[in-house]
Tab-separated table of C-alpha atoms in Angstrom:
chain	number	residue	atom	x	y	z
A	1	MET	CA	0.000	0.000	0.000
A	2	ASP	CA	1.095	3.592	-0.528
A	3	THR	CA	2.696	5.571	2.235
A	4	LEU	CA	0.285	7.648	4.275
A	5	PRO	CA	1.773	10.794	5.809
A	6	ILE	CA	-0.194	10.405	9.022
A	7	THR	CA	1.162	6.924	9.681
A	8	THR	CA	4.600	6.947	8.088
A	9	PRO	CA	7.151	6.199	10.812
A	10	VAL	CA	10.269	8.268	11.330
A	11	LEU	CA	13.037	6.095	12.757
A	12	PRO	CA	15.763	7.659	14.898
A	13	ASP	CA	18.530	6.352	12.666
A	14	GLN	CA	17.013	7.667	9.426
A	15	LYS	CA	18.752	10.587	7.785
A	16	SER	CA	15.491	12.389	7.336
A	17	LYS	CA	14.374	15.963	7.745
A	18	ARG	CA	11.149	14.747	9.293
A	19	LEU	CA	10.650	15.192	12.989
A	20	ILE	CA	10.788	12.394	15.543
A	21	SER	CA	8.668	14.574	17.801
A	22	LEU	CA	5.758	14.041	15.387
A	23	ASP	CA	5.718	10.304	16.003
A	24	ALA	CA	6.072	10.857	19.758
A	25	LEU	CA	3.264	13.427	19.843
A	26	ARG	CA	1.058	11.179	17.709
A	27	GLY	CA	1.756	8.328	20.110
A	28	PHE	CA	1.019	10.546	23.120
A	29	ASP	CA	-2.264	11.513	21.479
A	30	MET	CA	-3.205	7.917	20.661
A	31	PHE	CA	-2.170	6.623	24.103
A	32	TRP	CA	-5.182	8.230	25.743
A	33	ILE	CA	-7.786	6.472	23.619
A	34	VAL	CA	-6.213	2.997	23.453
A	35	SER	CA	-5.460	2.547	27.170
A	36	GLY	CA	-4.650	5.810	28.962
A	37	GLU	CA	-8.215	6.802	29.691
A	38	GLY	CA	-8.935	3.394	31.194
A	39	ILE	CA	-5.935	3.686	33.498
A	40	PHE	CA	-6.773	7.160	34.760
A	41	HIS	CA	-10.493	6.513	35.110
A	42	GLY	CA	-9.555	3.443	37.146
A	43	LEU	CA	-7.194	5.454	39.347
A	44	ALA	CA	-9.834	8.144	39.887
A	45	ASN	CA	-12.450	5.532	40.758
A	46	GLY	CA	-9.958	4.022	43.185
A	47	VAL	CA	-9.613	7.373	44.931
A	48	LYS	CA	-13.391	7.695	45.189
A	49	GLU	CA	-13.729	4.158	46.530
A	50	LYS	CA	-11.034	4.922	49.088
A	51	TYR	CA	-13.312	7.515	50.612
A	52	VAL	CA	-16.414	5.329	50.111
A	53	LEU	CA	-18.127	8.298	48.528
A	54	VAL	CA	-19.176	7.053	45.114
A	55	GLN	CA	-22.846	6.949	46.150
A	56	ASN	CA	-22.733	10.177	48.140
A	57	PRO	CA	-21.993	13.215	45.956
A	58	LYS	CA	-22.435	15.623	48.895
A	59	ASP	CA	-19.770	13.909	50.983
A	60	TRP	CA	-17.612	13.589	47.852
A	61	THR	CA	-17.652	17.382	47.526
A	62	ILE	CA	-16.536	17.687	51.142
A	63	ALA	CA	-13.730	15.200	50.572
A	64	THR	CA	-12.655	17.014	47.416
A	65	ASN	CA	-12.401	20.265	49.310
A	66	GLU	CA	-10.897	19.020	52.543
A	67	HIS	CA	-9.400	15.544	52.496
A	68	LEU	CA	-7.848	14.719	49.115
A	69	SER	CA	-4.096	14.850	48.689
A	70	MET	CA	-2.554	16.803	45.824
A	71	LEU	CA	-1.925	13.579	43.873
A	72	GLU	CA	-5.509	12.432	44.392
A	73	ARG	CA	-6.813	15.785	43.181
A	74	ILE	CA	-4.630	15.514	40.071
A	75	LEU	CA	-5.933	12.019	39.309
A	76	ILE	CA	-9.543	13.163	39.686
A	77	ASN	CA	-8.950	16.199	37.471
A	78	ILE	CA	-7.247	14.120	34.770
A	79	SER	CA	-10.154	11.675	34.810
A	80	ASN	CA	-12.630	14.547	34.517
A	81	GLN	CA	-10.769	15.818	31.458
A	82	LEU	CA	-11.038	12.423	29.752
A	83	HIS	CA	-14.676	12.953	28.797
A	84	HIS	CA	-16.068	14.910	25.866
A	85	SER	CA	-17.920	18.113	26.609
A	86	PRO	CA	-21.687	17.470	26.683
A	87	TRP	CA	-22.126	20.107	23.952
A	88	ASN	CA	-20.412	23.502	24.015
A	89	GLY	CA	-17.095	23.739	25.852
A	90	PHE	CA	-13.698	22.093	25.725
A	91	THR	CA	-11.890	19.309	27.569
A	92	PHE	CA	-8.565	17.588	26.926
A	93	TYR	CA	-10.498	14.660	25.437
A	94	ASP	CA	-11.950	17.046	22.849
A	95	LEU	CA	-8.380	17.839	21.757
A	96	ILE	CA	-7.355	14.280	20.869
A	97	PHE	CA	-9.055	14.093	17.466
A	98	PRO	CA	-8.111	17.547	16.098
A	99	LEU	CA	-4.559	17.071	17.420
A	100	PHE	CA	-4.225	13.894	15.358
A	101	ILE	CA	-5.419	15.696	12.228
A	102	PHE	CA	-3.093	18.616	13.027
A	103	ILE	CA	-0.116	16.229	13.268
A	104	SER	CA	-1.071	14.828	9.859
A	105	GLY	CA	-0.807	18.329	8.474
A	106	VAL	CA	2.581	19.013	10.077
A	107	SER	CA	4.021	15.976	8.299
A	108	MET	CA	2.904	17.040	4.811
A	109	PRO	CA	5.654	19.587	3.996
A	110	PHE	CA	8.176	16.841	4.781
A	111	SER	CA	6.292	13.960	3.160
A	112	TYR	CA	5.715	15.794	-0.120
A	113	GLN	CA	9.179	17.315	-0.480
A	114	LYS	CA	10.155	14.615	-2.983
A	115	TYR	CA	7.143	15.520	-5.109
A	116	PHE	CA	8.125	19.188	-5.203
A	117	ASP	CA	11.755	18.286	-5.975
A	118	GLN	CA	10.617	16.157	-8.911
A	119	LYS	CA	8.225	18.884	-10.032
A	120	LYS	CA	11.047	21.408	-10.002
A	121	ALA	CA	13.219	19.046	-12.034
A	122	GLY	CA	10.394	18.572	-14.538
A	123	ASN	CA	10.013	14.803	-14.093
A	124	HIS	CA	7.048	14.579	-11.704
A	125	SER	CA	3.707	12.871	-12.219
A	126	SER	CA	0.740	14.678	-10.705
A	127	LYS	CA	-1.509	11.835	-11.752
A	128	ALA	CA	0.397	9.351	-9.595
A	129	ILE	CA	0.260	11.429	-6.415
A	130	TYR	CA	-3.454	12.188	-6.823
A	131	LYS	CA	-4.142	8.525	-7.430
A	132	ALA	CA	-2.290	7.692	-4.211
A	133	LEU	CA	-4.237	10.353	-2.299
A	134	ILE	CA	-7.575	9.013	-3.525
A	135	LYS	CA	-6.561	5.436	-2.774
A	136	ARG	CA	-5.519	6.081	0.815
A	137	THR	CA	-8.643	8.169	1.453
A	138	LEU	CA	-10.907	5.381	0.240
A	139	ILE	CA	-8.995	2.826	2.308
A	140	LEU	CA	-9.409	4.928	5.449
A	141	ILE	CA	-13.129	5.346	4.779
A	142	LEU	CA	-13.488	1.580	4.344
A	143	LEU	CA	-11.459	0.823	7.484
A	144	GLY	CA	-13.646	3.254	9.409
A	145	ILE	CA	-16.797	1.444	8.311
A	146	ILE	CA	-15.209	-1.892	9.267
A	147	VAL	CA	-14.341	-0.537	12.741
A	148	ASN	CA	-17.981	0.564	12.996
A	149	GLY	CA	-19.058	-3.053	12.498
A	150	LEU	CA	-19.484	-3.538	8.750
A	151	PHE	CA	-19.099	-7.300	8.956
A	152	LYS	CA	-21.545	-7.765	11.783
A	153	TRP	CA	-24.212	-7.889	9.050
A	154	ASN	CA	-26.795	-5.993	11.084
A	155	GLY	CA	-28.400	-4.501	8.001
A	156	TYR	CA	-27.764	-1.325	6.042
A	157	GLU	CA	-29.865	0.842	8.342
A	158	ASN	CA	-27.700	-0.246	11.317
A	159	THR	CA	-24.367	0.338	9.586
A	160	ARG	CA	-22.651	3.623	10.416
A	161	LEU	CA	-20.730	4.997	7.421
A	162	ALA	CA	-19.279	8.106	9.090
A	163	SER	CA	-16.213	7.471	11.236
A	164	VAL	CA	-13.094	8.917	12.822
A	165	LEU	CA	-10.909	7.323	10.138
A	166	ALA	CA	-13.117	8.691	7.374
A	167	ARG	CA	-12.797	12.232	8.746
A	168	ILE	CA	-9.020	11.822	8.971
A	169	GLY	CA	-8.937	10.604	5.381
A	170	LEU	CA	-11.220	13.280	3.948
A	171	SER	CA	-9.817	16.245	5.878
A	172	THR	CA	-6.208	15.385	5.070
A	173	PHE	CA	-7.118	14.626	1.440
A	174	PHE	CA	-8.553	18.081	0.787
A	175	ALA	CA	-5.853	19.777	2.864
A	176	ALA	CA	-3.246	17.983	0.743
A	177	LEU	CA	-4.952	19.123	-2.471
A	178	ILE	CA	-4.807	22.732	-1.284
A	179	TYR	CA	-1.185	22.356	-0.181
A	180	LEU	CA	-0.054	20.767	-3.444
A	181	ASN	CA	-1.781	23.267	-5.725
A	182	PHE	CA	-1.603	26.650	-4.032
A	183	SER	CA	1.096	28.937	-2.702
A	184	LEU	CA	1.273	29.711	1.009
A	185	PRO	CA	-0.618	33.040	0.722
A	186	LYS	CA	-3.413	31.302	-1.178
A	187	GLN	CA	-3.444	28.470	1.372
A	188	ILE	CA	-4.051	31.081	4.071
A	189	ILE	CA	-6.904	32.531	2.005
A	190	TRP	CA	-8.402	29.046	1.696
A	191	PHE	CA	-8.040	28.546	5.456
A	192	PHE	CA	-9.916	31.675	6.481
A	193	SER	CA	-12.458	31.343	3.676
A	194	ILE	CA	-13.466	27.871	4.864
A	195	LEU	CA	-13.758	28.932	8.506
A	196	ILE	CA	-15.732	32.090	7.730
A	197	ALA	CA	-17.999	30.366	5.201
A	198	TYR	CA	-18.727	27.556	7.679
A	199	TYR	CA	-19.579	30.119	10.355
A	200	LEU	CA	-21.938	31.991	8.041
A	201	ILE	CA	-23.857	28.960	6.803
A	202	MET	CA	-24.123	27.410	10.283
A	203	VAL	CA	-25.400	30.611	11.854
A	204	TYR	CA	-27.502	32.137	9.080
A	205	VAL	CA	-28.838	29.292	6.918
A	206	PRO	CA	-32.261	28.372	8.359
A	207	VAL	CA	-32.942	24.786	9.357
A	208	PRO	CA	-36.478	23.562	8.574
A	209	HIS	CA	-38.685	23.427	11.665
A	210	PHE	CA	-35.999	24.967	13.848
A	211	GLY	CA	-35.481	28.451	12.388
A	212	GLY	CA	-32.143	30.006	11.500
A	213	GLY	CA	-28.977	29.964	13.539
A	214	ILE	CA	-30.064	27.545	16.264
A	215	LEU	CA	-26.893	25.720	17.314
A	216	THR	CA	-28.505	22.943	19.334
A	217	SER	CA	-27.683	19.259	18.956
A	218	GLU	CA	-30.748	18.640	16.771
A	219	GLY	CA	-31.365	22.074	15.333
A	220	ASN	CA	-27.981	22.932	13.806
A	221	LEU	CA	-27.485	22.771	10.049
A	222	SER	CA	-24.798	20.079	10.236
A	223	ALA	CA	-27.139	17.730	12.086
A	224	TYR	CA	-29.936	18.460	9.618
A	225	ILE	CA	-27.685	17.598	6.657
A	226	ASP	CA	-26.607	14.389	8.397
A	227	ARG	CA	-30.243	13.353	8.792
A	228	LEU	CA	-31.008	14.347	5.218
A	229	LEU	CA	-27.988	13.040	3.306
A	230	LEU	CA	-25.813	10.748	5.433
A	231	PRO	CA	-26.654	7.114	4.653
A	232	GLY	CA	-26.963	4.394	7.256
A	233	LYS	CA	-26.970	4.834	11.009
A	234	LEU	CA	-26.218	8.145	12.750
A	235	HIS	CA	-24.044	7.761	15.827
A	236	ARG	CA	-26.213	10.046	17.990
A	237	VAL	CA	-29.577	9.332	16.309
A	238	VAL	CA	-30.251	12.954	15.271
A	239	TYR	CA	-26.686	13.823	14.246
A	240	ASP	CA	-23.270	12.273	13.745
A	241	PRO	CA	-20.140	13.782	15.358
A	242	GLU	CA	-18.190	12.764	12.233
A	243	GLY	CA	-20.887	13.897	9.815
A	244	LEU	CA	-20.700	15.457	6.371
A	245	LEU	CA	-20.799	19.227	6.806
A	246	SER	CA	-18.722	19.276	9.994
A	247	THR	CA	-15.900	17.502	8.151
A	248	ILE	CA	-15.295	20.637	6.050
A	249	PRO	CA	-13.797	22.775	8.858
A	250	ALA	CA	-11.666	19.773	9.875
A	251	ILE	CA	-9.712	20.511	6.684
A	252	CYS	CA	-8.525	23.656	8.452
A	253	SER	CA	-7.307	21.605	11.420
A	254	ALA	CA	-4.984	19.806	9.006
A	255	MET	CA	-4.026	23.103	7.359
A	256	MET	CA	-2.930	24.540	10.709
A	257	GLY	CA	-0.512	21.635	10.896
A	258	ILE	CA	0.650	22.361	7.350
A	259	PHE	CA	1.412	25.957	8.316
A	260	VAL	CA	3.461	24.784	11.309
A	261	GLY	CA	5.299	22.157	9.251
A	262	THR	CA	6.054	24.736	6.562
A	263	PHE	CA	7.366	27.155	9.180
A	264	ILE	CA	9.612	24.548	10.812
A	265	LYS	CA	10.930	23.265	7.501
A	266	SER	CA	11.328	26.536	5.624
A	267	ALA	CA	12.150	29.071	8.335
A	268	SER	CA	14.976	31.406	7.404
A	269	PRO	CA	18.461	30.222	8.446
A	270	LEU	CA	18.778	33.594	10.165
A	271	LEU	CA	15.931	32.589	12.465
A	272	ASN	CA	17.557	30.767	15.369
A	273	THR	CA	15.899	28.022	17.349
A	274	SER	CA	14.842	30.316	20.179
A	275	LYS	CA	13.065	32.654	17.771
A	276	LYS	CA	11.458	29.712	16.006
A	277	LEU	CA	10.127	28.352	19.300
A	278	ALA	CA	8.957	31.812	20.316
A	279	GLY	CA	7.128	32.132	17.001
A	280	LEU	CA	5.340	28.839	17.585
A	281	PHE	CA	4.425	29.810	21.151
A	282	ILE	CA	3.051	33.172	20.027
A	283	ALA	CA	1.093	31.559	17.188
A	284	GLY	CA	-0.432	28.985	19.525
A	285	THR	CA	-1.383	31.628	22.074
A	286	LEU	CA	-2.950	33.886	19.440
A	287	CYS	CA	-5.001	30.962	18.111
A	288	LEU	CA	-6.270	30.227	21.624
A	289	ILE	CA	-7.297	33.847	22.086
A	290	ALA	CA	-8.906	34.015	18.634
A	291	GLY	CA	-10.829	30.812	19.334
A	292	LEU	CA	-12.125	32.124	22.641
A	293	VAL	CA	-13.167	35.458	21.126
A	294	TRP	CA	-14.894	33.817	18.154
A	295	GLY	CA	-16.482	31.428	20.632
A	296	LEU	CA	-18.499	34.323	22.015
A	297	PHE	CA	-20.432	34.314	18.721
A	298	PHE	CA	-19.892	30.763	17.446
A	299	PRO	CA	-19.406	28.475	20.483
A	300	VAL	CA	-16.368	26.223	20.838
A	301	ASN	CA	-17.993	22.886	20.017
A	302	LYS	CA	-16.266	19.670	18.956
A	303	THR	CA	-19.351	17.906	17.623
A	304	MET	CA	-20.141	20.710	15.177
A	305	TRP	CA	-16.373	21.280	14.732
A	306	THR	CA	-17.055	25.000	14.853
A	307	SER	CA	-14.595	27.542	13.464
A	308	SER	CA	-13.807	28.690	16.993
A	309	PHE	CA	-13.120	25.051	17.937
A	310	VAL	CA	-10.666	24.748	15.020
A	311	LEU	CA	-8.697	27.751	16.265
A	312	PHE	CA	-8.879	26.876	19.967
A	313	ALA	CA	-7.916	23.214	19.472
A	314	GLY	CA	-5.314	24.285	16.935
A	315	GLY	CA	-3.783	26.659	19.468
A	316	TRP	CA	-3.382	23.865	22.011
A	317	SER	CA	-2.036	21.588	19.256
A	318	ILE	CA	0.650	24.133	18.338
A	319	LEU	CA	1.675	24.557	21.973
A	320	LEU	CA	1.869	20.789	22.558
A	321	PHE	CA	3.871	20.328	19.367
A	322	THR	CA	6.230	23.124	20.461
A	323	ILE	CA	6.912	21.325	23.750
A	324	PHE	CA	7.573	17.974	22.058
A	325	TYR	CA	9.636	19.608	19.292
A	326	TYR	CA	11.799	21.469	21.810
A	327	ILE	CA	12.433	18.498	24.094
A	328	ILE	CA	12.899	15.799	21.445
A	329	ASP	CA	14.227	17.463	18.300
A	330	VAL	CA	15.955	20.539	19.695
A	331	LYS	CA	17.360	19.197	22.987
A	332	SER	CA	17.650	15.603	21.624
A	333	LEU	CA	16.078	14.105	24.752
A	334	LYS	CA	14.467	11.126	23.047
A	335	LYS	CA	14.703	8.039	25.248
A	336	TRP	CA	11.761	8.966	27.481
A	337	SER	CA	9.527	9.330	24.419
A	338	MET	CA	10.224	5.940	22.838
A	339	PRO	CA	7.023	4.253	24.138
A	340	PHE	CA	5.068	7.072	22.487
A	341	VAL	CA	7.120	6.624	19.298
A	342	TRP	CA	6.235	2.916	19.257
A	343	ILE	CA	2.571	3.873	19.419
A	344	GLY	CA	2.882	6.763	16.965
A	345	THR	CA	4.633	4.790	14.236
A	346	ASN	CA	1.750	2.307	14.101
A	347	SER	CA	-1.057	4.611	15.198
A	348	ILE	CA	-3.699	3.473	12.714
A	349	LEU	CA	-2.934	-0.187	13.435
A	350	ILE	CA	-3.238	0.163	17.213
A	351	TYR	CA	-6.415	2.231	16.793
A	352	ILE	CA	-8.039	-0.514	14.715
A	353	CYS	CA	-6.822	-3.243	17.073
A	354	ALA	CA	-8.024	-1.419	20.196
A	355	HIS	CA	-11.411	-0.607	18.682
A	356	GLY	CA	-12.596	-4.102	17.929
A	357	LEU	CA	-9.967	-6.198	16.169
A	358	PHE	CA	-8.421	-7.478	19.425
A	359	ASN	CA	-9.700	-7.727	22.976
A	360	PHE	CA	-6.744	-6.357	24.909
A	361	GLU	CA	-8.731	-6.449	28.154
A	362	SER	CA	-9.120	-10.213	27.923
A	363	THR	CA	-5.425	-10.573	27.131
A	364	SER	CA	-4.525	-8.436	30.136
A	365	GLN	CA	-6.802	-10.518	32.357
A	366	PHE	CA	-5.281	-13.735	30.982
A	367	LEU	CA	-1.683	-12.603	31.582
A	368	PHE	CA	-2.016	-10.532	34.734
A	369	GLY	CA	-5.299	-11.749	36.221
A	370	GLY	CA	-3.635	-13.214	39.306
A	371	LEU	CA	-1.827	-9.989	40.133
A	372	ILE	CA	-4.957	-7.951	39.440
A	373	SER	CA	-7.129	-10.124	41.697
A	374	ASP	CA	-4.639	-9.621	44.549
A	375	MET	CA	-5.096	-5.857	44.300
A	376	PRO	CA	-7.762	-4.065	46.352
A	377	MET	CA	-11.041	-4.082	44.453
A	378	ALA	CA	-10.954	-0.290	44.091
A	379	TRP	CA	-7.744	-0.420	42.058
A	380	GLN	CA	-8.410	-3.460	39.869
A	381	GLN	CA	-9.729	-1.413	36.944
A	382	ALA	CA	-6.513	0.598	36.883
A	383	GLY	CA	-4.524	-2.641	37.144
A	384	LEU	CA	-6.414	-4.218	34.245
A	385	TRP	CA	-5.813	-1.229	31.960
A	386	THR	CA	-2.169	-0.980	32.975
A	387	GLY	CA	-1.888	-4.562	31.776
A	388	VAL	CA	-3.574	-3.534	28.516
A	389	LEU	CA	-0.950	-0.826	28.051
A	390	LEU	CA	1.911	-3.254	28.710
A	391	VAL	CA	0.543	-5.715	26.152
A	392	GLN	CA	0.120	-2.962	23.582
A	393	LEU	CA	3.622	-1.598	24.156
A	394	LEU	CA	5.210	-5.046	23.885
A	395	LEU	CA	3.413	-5.629	20.590
A	396	LEU	CA	4.254	-2.192	19.210
A	397	LYS	CA	7.924	-2.376	20.264
A	398	PHE	CA	8.226	-5.735	18.524
A	399	LEU	CA	6.786	-4.234	15.340
A	400	TYR	CA	9.027	-1.177	15.689
A	401	ASP	CA	12.170	-3.255	16.137
A	402	LYS	CA	11.228	-5.367	13.110
A	403	LYS	CA	10.453	-2.149	11.176
A	404	TRP	CA	6.954	-3.468	10.414
A	405	PHE	CA	4.530	-0.605	9.976
A	406	LEU	CA	1.010	-0.337	8.612
A	407	LYS	CA	1.364	1.985	5.632
A	408	ILE	CA	-1.803	2.990	3.818
């Protein structure tokens, strides 16, 4: 299969201009949804069980304010952040998906350098690269439907066609088309045009039976289009969080990554590392502020993937990338990040495995069940998911050492 920028591994011993921090950040991002959330929810539940307050919210509030240690407070707060916002708002869990798409964008200026070199030399084939783009997008869409249960044969009306993998494929496909065919100034025009146009149609195009500009879960235009045009089953009955219209602004999440990748790769030699890092920090901060300000008129909302959400999530993505880039690529402190690199270099594979292909929980119970059963009941969930993580890391390290990677 053709190489997919979002999953192409970057090995430490490769003489490549690509960034190892990208694989580490991708692995950090993926860690939370394949095992991390289970571990931290288990730890938080263990803290609650310790105080025997799970059934008594009033006493739990008292304990939170008076009795919890700093570590226990941190565990509770992390667990609270590992849930999506009910509707408007933002949690760390809301960042995971746009961060993954952002990372895909950062990789593009490096992944497509060979294409531009060949184009400059006059011996490139645009047809071949577009064919590869279409192929990988279709494969991701198909894999997404399979993860959603295609082969359970529950009938067409119970088959969900929209998916996380489909949004990754479609958003990066159109972002790549813009990147390959337009100069940087025109890419910026595309970026703001998409965000502004999405804002205008979501706020001012009337939805039948709900009136214009109603941004509720059922009354927003994106949900209406999902009910009208999206085949098969909708994930939330009246809308799909990976629906049709809301995929359009996700293109801009990938484009924010492209802008960062272009900056890192093409920054003037006169711009030293400190100034480059400062530029990234300022850009991330400005995006956060812009997202918050726009959110006053167009709420920060992951499900609708609002324009303010693109900017706000993009701001956090830039800041996280800056931290990983500084520690790993600038300071060359890489050993600590290797478990994340193992995950990041096979991110699509571990996502598919963890979301139905393999039952890592059963494997963890089989291998570590004795140790887990000896733990206090309150901590057994955390123990089980720690075992899941160990199994996943052993598998991914084996694949990494063998240089076996899923390339789409």
